[in-house]
Short mmCIF file of N, CA and C and ligand atoms in Angstrom, two decimals:
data_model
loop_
_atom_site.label_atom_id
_atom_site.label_comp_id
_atom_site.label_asym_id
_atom_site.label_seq_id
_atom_site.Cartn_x
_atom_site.Cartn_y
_atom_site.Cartn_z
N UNK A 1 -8.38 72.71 80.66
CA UNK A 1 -7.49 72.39 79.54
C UNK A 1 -8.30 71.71 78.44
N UNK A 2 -8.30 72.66 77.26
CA UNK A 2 -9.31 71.80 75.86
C UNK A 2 -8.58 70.29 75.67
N UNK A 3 -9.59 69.73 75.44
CA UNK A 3 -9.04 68.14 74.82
C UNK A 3 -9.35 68.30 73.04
N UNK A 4 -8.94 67.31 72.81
CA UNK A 4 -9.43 66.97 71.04
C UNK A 4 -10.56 67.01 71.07
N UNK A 5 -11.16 66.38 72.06
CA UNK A 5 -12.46 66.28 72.05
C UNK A 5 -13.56 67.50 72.26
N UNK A 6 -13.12 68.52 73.29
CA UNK A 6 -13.48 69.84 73.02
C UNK A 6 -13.09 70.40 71.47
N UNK A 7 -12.32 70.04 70.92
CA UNK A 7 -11.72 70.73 69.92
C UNK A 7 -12.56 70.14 68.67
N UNK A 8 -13.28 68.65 68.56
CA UNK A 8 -14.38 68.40 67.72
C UNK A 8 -15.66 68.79 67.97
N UNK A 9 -16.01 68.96 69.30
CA UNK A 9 -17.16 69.68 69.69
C UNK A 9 -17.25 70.95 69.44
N UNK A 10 -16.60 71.72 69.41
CA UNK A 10 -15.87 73.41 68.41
C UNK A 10 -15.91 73.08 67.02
N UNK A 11 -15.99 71.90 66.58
CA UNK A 11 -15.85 71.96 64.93
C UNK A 11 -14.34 72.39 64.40
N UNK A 12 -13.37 72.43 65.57
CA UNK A 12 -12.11 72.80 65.19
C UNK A 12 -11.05 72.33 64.93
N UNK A 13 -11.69 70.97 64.70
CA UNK A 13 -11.14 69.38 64.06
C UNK A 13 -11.83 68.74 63.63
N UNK A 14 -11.73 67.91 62.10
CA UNK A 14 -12.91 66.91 61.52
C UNK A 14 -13.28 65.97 62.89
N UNK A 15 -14.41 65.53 62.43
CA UNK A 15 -14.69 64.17 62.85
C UNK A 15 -15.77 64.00 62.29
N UNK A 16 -16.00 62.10 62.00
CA UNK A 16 -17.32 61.61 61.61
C UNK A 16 -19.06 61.73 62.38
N UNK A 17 -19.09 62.60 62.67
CA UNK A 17 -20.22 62.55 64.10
C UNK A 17 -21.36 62.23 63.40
N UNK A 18 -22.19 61.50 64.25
CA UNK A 18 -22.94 60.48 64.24
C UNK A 18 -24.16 60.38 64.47
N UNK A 19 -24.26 61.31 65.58
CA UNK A 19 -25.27 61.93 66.53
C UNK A 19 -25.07 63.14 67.31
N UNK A 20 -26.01 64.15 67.75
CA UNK A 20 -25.96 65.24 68.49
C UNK A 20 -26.93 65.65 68.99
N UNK A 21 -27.08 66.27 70.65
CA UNK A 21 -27.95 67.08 70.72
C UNK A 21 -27.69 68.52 71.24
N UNK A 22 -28.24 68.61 72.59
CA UNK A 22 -27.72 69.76 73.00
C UNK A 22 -26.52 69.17 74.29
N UNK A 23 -26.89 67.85 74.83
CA UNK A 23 -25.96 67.56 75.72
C UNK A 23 -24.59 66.69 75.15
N UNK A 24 -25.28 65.91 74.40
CA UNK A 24 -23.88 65.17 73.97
C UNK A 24 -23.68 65.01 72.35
N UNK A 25 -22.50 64.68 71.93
CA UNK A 25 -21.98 64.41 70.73
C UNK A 25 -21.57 62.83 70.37
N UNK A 26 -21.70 62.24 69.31
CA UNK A 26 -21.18 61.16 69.27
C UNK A 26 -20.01 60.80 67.45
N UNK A 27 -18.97 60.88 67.73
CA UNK A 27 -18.22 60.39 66.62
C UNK A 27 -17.82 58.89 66.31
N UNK A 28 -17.49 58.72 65.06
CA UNK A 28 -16.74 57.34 64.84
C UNK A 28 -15.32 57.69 65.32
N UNK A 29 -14.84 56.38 66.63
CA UNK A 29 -13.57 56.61 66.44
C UNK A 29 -12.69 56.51 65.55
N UNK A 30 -11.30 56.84 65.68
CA UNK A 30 -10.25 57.92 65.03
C UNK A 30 -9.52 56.22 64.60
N UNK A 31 -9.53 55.50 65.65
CA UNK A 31 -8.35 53.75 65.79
C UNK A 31 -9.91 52.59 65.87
N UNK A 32 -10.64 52.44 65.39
CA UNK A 32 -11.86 51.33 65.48
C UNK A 32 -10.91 50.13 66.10
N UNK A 33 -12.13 49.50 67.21
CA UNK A 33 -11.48 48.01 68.26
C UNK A 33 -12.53 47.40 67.68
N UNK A 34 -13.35 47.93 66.77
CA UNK A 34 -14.67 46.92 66.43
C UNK A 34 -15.42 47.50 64.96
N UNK A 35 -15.78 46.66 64.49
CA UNK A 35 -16.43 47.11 63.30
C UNK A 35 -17.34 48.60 63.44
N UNK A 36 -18.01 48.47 64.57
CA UNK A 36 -18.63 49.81 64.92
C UNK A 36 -17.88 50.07 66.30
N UNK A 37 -17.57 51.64 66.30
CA UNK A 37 -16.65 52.09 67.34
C UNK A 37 -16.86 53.79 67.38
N UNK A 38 -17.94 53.72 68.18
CA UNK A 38 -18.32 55.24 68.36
C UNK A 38 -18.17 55.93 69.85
N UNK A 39 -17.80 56.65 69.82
CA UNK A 39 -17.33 58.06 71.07
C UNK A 39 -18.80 58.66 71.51
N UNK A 40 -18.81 58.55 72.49
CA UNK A 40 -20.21 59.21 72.73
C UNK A 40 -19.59 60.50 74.29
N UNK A 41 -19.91 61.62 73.92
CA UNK A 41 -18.69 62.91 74.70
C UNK A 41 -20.02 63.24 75.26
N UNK A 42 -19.95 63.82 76.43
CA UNK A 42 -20.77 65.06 77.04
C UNK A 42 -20.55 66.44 76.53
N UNK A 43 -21.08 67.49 76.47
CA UNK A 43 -20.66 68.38 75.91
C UNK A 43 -20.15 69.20 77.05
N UNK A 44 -20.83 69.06 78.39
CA UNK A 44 -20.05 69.54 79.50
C UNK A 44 -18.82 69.00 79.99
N UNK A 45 -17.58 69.86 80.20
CA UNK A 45 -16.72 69.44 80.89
C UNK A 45 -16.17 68.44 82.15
N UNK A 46 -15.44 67.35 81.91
CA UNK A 46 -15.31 66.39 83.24
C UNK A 46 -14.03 65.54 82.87
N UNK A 47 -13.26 65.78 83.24
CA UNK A 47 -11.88 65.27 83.00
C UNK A 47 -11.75 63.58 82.97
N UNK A 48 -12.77 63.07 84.02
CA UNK A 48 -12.76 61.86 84.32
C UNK A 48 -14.16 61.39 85.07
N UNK A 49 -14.59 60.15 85.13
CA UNK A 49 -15.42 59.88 85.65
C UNK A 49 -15.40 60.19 87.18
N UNK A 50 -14.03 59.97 87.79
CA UNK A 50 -14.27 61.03 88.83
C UNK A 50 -14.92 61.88 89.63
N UNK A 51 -14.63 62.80 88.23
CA UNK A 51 -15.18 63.97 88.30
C UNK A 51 -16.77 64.54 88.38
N UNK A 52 -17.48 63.26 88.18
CA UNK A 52 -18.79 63.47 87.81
C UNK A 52 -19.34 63.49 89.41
N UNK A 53 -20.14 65.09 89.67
CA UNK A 53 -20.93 64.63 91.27
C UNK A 53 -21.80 63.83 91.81
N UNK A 54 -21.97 63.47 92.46
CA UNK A 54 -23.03 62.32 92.72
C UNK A 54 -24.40 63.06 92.64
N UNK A 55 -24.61 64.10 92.73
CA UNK A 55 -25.65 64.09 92.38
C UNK A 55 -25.81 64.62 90.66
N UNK A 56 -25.69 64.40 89.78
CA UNK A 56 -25.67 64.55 88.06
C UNK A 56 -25.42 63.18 87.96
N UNK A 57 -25.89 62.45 87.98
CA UNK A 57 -26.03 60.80 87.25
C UNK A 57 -26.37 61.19 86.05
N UNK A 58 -27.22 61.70 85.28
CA UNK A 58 -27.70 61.98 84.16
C UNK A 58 -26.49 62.01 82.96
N UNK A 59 -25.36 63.48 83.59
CA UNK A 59 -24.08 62.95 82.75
C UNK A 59 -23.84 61.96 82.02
N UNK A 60 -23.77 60.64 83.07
CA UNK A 60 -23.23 59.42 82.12
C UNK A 60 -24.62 58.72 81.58
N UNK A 61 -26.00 59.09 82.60
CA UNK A 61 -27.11 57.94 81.64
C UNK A 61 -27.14 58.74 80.58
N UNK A 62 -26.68 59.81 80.14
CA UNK A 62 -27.00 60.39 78.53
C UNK A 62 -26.46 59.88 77.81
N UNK A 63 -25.19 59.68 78.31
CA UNK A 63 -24.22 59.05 77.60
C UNK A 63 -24.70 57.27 77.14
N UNK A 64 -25.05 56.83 78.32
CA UNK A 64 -25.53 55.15 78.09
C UNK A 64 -26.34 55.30 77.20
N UNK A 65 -27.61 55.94 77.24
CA UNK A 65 -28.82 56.03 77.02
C UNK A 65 -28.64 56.05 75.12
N UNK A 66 -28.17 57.39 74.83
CA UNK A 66 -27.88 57.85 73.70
C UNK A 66 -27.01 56.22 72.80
N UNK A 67 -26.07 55.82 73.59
CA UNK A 67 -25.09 54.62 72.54
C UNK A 67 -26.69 53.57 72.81
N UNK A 68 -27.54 53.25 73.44
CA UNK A 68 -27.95 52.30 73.51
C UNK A 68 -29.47 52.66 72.09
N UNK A 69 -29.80 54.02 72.06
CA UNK A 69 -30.61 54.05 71.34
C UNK A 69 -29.67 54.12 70.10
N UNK A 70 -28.63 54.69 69.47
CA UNK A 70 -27.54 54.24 68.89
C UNK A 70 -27.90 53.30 68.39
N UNK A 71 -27.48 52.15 68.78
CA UNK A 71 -26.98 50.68 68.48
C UNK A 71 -28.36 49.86 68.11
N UNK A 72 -29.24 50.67 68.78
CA UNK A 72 -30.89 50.27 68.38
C UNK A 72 -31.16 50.37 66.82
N UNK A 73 -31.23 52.01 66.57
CA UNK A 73 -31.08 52.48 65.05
C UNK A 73 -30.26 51.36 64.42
N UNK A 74 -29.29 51.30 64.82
CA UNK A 74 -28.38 50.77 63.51
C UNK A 74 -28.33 49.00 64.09
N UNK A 75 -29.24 48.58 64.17
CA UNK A 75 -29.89 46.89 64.49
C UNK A 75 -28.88 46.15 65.34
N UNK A 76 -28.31 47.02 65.97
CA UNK A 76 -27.29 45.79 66.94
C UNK A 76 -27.89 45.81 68.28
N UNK A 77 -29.14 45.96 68.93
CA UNK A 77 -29.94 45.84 69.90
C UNK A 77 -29.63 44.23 70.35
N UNK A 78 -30.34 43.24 69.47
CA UNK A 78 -30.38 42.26 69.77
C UNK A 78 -29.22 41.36 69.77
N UNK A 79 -28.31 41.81 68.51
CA UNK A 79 -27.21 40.87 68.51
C UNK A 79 -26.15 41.01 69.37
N UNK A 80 -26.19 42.44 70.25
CA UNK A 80 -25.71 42.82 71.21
C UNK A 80 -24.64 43.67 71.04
N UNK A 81 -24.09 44.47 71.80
CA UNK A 81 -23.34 45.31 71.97
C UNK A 81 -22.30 45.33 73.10
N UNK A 82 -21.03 46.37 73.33
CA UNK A 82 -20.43 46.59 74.41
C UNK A 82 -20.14 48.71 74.51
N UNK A 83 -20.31 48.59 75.66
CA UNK A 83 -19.88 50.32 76.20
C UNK A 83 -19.49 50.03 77.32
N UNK A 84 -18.14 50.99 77.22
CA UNK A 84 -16.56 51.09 78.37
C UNK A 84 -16.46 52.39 78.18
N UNK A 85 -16.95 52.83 80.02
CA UNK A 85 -15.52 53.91 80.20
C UNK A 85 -14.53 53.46 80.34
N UNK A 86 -13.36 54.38 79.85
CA UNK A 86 -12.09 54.20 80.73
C UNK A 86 -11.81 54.92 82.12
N UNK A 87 -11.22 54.85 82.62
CA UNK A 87 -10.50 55.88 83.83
C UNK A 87 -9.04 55.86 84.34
N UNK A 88 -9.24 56.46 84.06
CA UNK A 88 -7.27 57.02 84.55
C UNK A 88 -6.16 55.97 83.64
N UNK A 89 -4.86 56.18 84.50
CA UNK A 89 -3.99 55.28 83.92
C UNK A 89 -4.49 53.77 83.56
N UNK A 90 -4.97 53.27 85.06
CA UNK A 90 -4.61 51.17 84.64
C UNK A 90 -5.92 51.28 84.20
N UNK A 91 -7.02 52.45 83.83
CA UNK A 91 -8.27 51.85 82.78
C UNK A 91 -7.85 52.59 81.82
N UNK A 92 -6.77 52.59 80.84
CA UNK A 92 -6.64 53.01 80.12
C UNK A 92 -6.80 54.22 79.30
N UNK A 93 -7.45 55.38 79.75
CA UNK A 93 -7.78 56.60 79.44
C UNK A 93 -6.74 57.62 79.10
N UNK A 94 -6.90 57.76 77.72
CA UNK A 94 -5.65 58.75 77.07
C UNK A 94 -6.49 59.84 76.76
N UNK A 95 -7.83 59.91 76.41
CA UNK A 95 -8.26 61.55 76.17
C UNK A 95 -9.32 61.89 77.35
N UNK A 96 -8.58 63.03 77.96
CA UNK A 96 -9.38 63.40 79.78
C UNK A 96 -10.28 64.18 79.26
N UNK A 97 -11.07 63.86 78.59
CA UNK A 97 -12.88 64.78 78.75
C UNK A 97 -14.05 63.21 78.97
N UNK A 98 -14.62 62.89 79.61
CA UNK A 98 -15.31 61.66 79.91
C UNK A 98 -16.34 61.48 78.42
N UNK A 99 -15.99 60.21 77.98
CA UNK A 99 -16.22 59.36 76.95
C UNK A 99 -16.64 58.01 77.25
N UNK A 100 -17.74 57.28 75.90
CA UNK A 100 -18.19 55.96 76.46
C UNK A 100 -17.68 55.63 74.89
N UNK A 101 -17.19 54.42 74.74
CA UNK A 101 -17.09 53.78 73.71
C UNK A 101 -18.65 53.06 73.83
N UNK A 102 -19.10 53.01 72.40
CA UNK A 102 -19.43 51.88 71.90
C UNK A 102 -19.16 51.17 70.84
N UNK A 103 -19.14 49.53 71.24
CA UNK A 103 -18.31 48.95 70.31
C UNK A 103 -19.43 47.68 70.23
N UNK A 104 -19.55 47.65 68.62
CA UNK A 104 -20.82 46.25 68.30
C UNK A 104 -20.30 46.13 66.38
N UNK A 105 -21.38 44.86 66.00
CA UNK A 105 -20.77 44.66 64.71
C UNK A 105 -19.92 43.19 64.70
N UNK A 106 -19.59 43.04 65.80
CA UNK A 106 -18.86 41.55 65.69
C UNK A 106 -19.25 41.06 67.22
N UNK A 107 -19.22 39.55 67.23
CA UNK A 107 -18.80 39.04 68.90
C UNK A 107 -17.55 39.54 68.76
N UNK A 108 -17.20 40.30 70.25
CA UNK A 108 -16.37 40.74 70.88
C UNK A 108 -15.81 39.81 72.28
N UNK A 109 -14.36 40.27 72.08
CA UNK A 109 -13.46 38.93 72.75
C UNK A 109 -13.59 39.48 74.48
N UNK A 110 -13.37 38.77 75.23
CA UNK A 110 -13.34 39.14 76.96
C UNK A 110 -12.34 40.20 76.89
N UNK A 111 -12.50 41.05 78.24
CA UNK A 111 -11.53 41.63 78.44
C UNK A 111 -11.40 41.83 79.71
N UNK A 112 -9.96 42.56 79.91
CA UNK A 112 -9.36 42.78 81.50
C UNK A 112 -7.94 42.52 81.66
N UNK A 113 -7.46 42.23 82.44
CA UNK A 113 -5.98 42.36 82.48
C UNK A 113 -5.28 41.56 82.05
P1 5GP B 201 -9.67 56.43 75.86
O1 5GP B 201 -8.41 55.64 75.61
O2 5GP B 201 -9.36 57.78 76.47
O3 5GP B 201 -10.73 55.68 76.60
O4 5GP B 201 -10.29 56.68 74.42
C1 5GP B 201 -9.86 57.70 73.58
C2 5GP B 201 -10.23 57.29 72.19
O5 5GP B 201 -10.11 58.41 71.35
C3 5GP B 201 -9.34 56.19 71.59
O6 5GP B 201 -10.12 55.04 71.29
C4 5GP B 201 -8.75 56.85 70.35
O7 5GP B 201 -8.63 55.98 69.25
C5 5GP B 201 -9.71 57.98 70.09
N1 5GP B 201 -9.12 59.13 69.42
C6 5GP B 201 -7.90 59.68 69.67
N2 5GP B 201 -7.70 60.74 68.88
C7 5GP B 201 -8.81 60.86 68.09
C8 5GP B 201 -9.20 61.79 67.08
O8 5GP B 201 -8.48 62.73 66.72
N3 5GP B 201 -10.42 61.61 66.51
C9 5GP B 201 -11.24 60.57 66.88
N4 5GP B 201 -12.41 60.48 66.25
N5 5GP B 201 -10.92 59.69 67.84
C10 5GP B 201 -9.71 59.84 68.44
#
């Protein structure tokens, strides 16, 4: 089932994207929780973290890897940063293709239940 997010990776919806390669995409989100608030997508399919096999770790370190050189470029290395998956319902996950926020630009408040 396409998500939005397949559907910006198609180019078949705007988005601000940010970064790209051949594995992943990264946009500004659509609702910002932080002065900087970027989507960082796999370009392969995975509904949920779940979903990811144990053996493909790579999946998500592309994903880390990519927001962390990210946040490097644009000087929030040192002053620090945050990246959240969600998962499922009680982690909050409303779009099912696996996504990492990153969120930097301000101290950011605790979180959890
Ligand atoms: P989740 O809640 O699944 O972890 O994160 C989904 C994120 O996608 C949310 O932060 C939401 O603001 C963002 N989002 C939803 N629709 C769109 C859209 O059409 N474009 C962009 N760029 N972000 C979106």
């Amino acid at each position: 089932m396409p998500t939005l997010f397949h559907k910006i990776i198609r180019r078949e919806i705007p988005a601000d994207i940010v970064f790209e390669d051949e594995h992943v995409i990264a946009f500004r989100d659509i609702a910002p929780q932080a002065p900087v608030h970027v989507l960082f997508v796999p370009k392969e399919t995975f509904a949920t973290l779940n979903e990811v096999p144990a053996d493909r770790p790579e999946v998500v370190g592309r994903l880390a890897l990519a927001a962390a050189r990210y946040a490097k470029a644009q000087g929030f290395d040192q002053e620090g940063y945050r990246i959240v998956m969600n998962c499922n319902g009680d982690g909050g996950q409303t779009v099912f293709q696996i996504h990492l926020h990153l969120l930097a630009g301000a101290p950011l408040g605790r979180f959890g239940a």
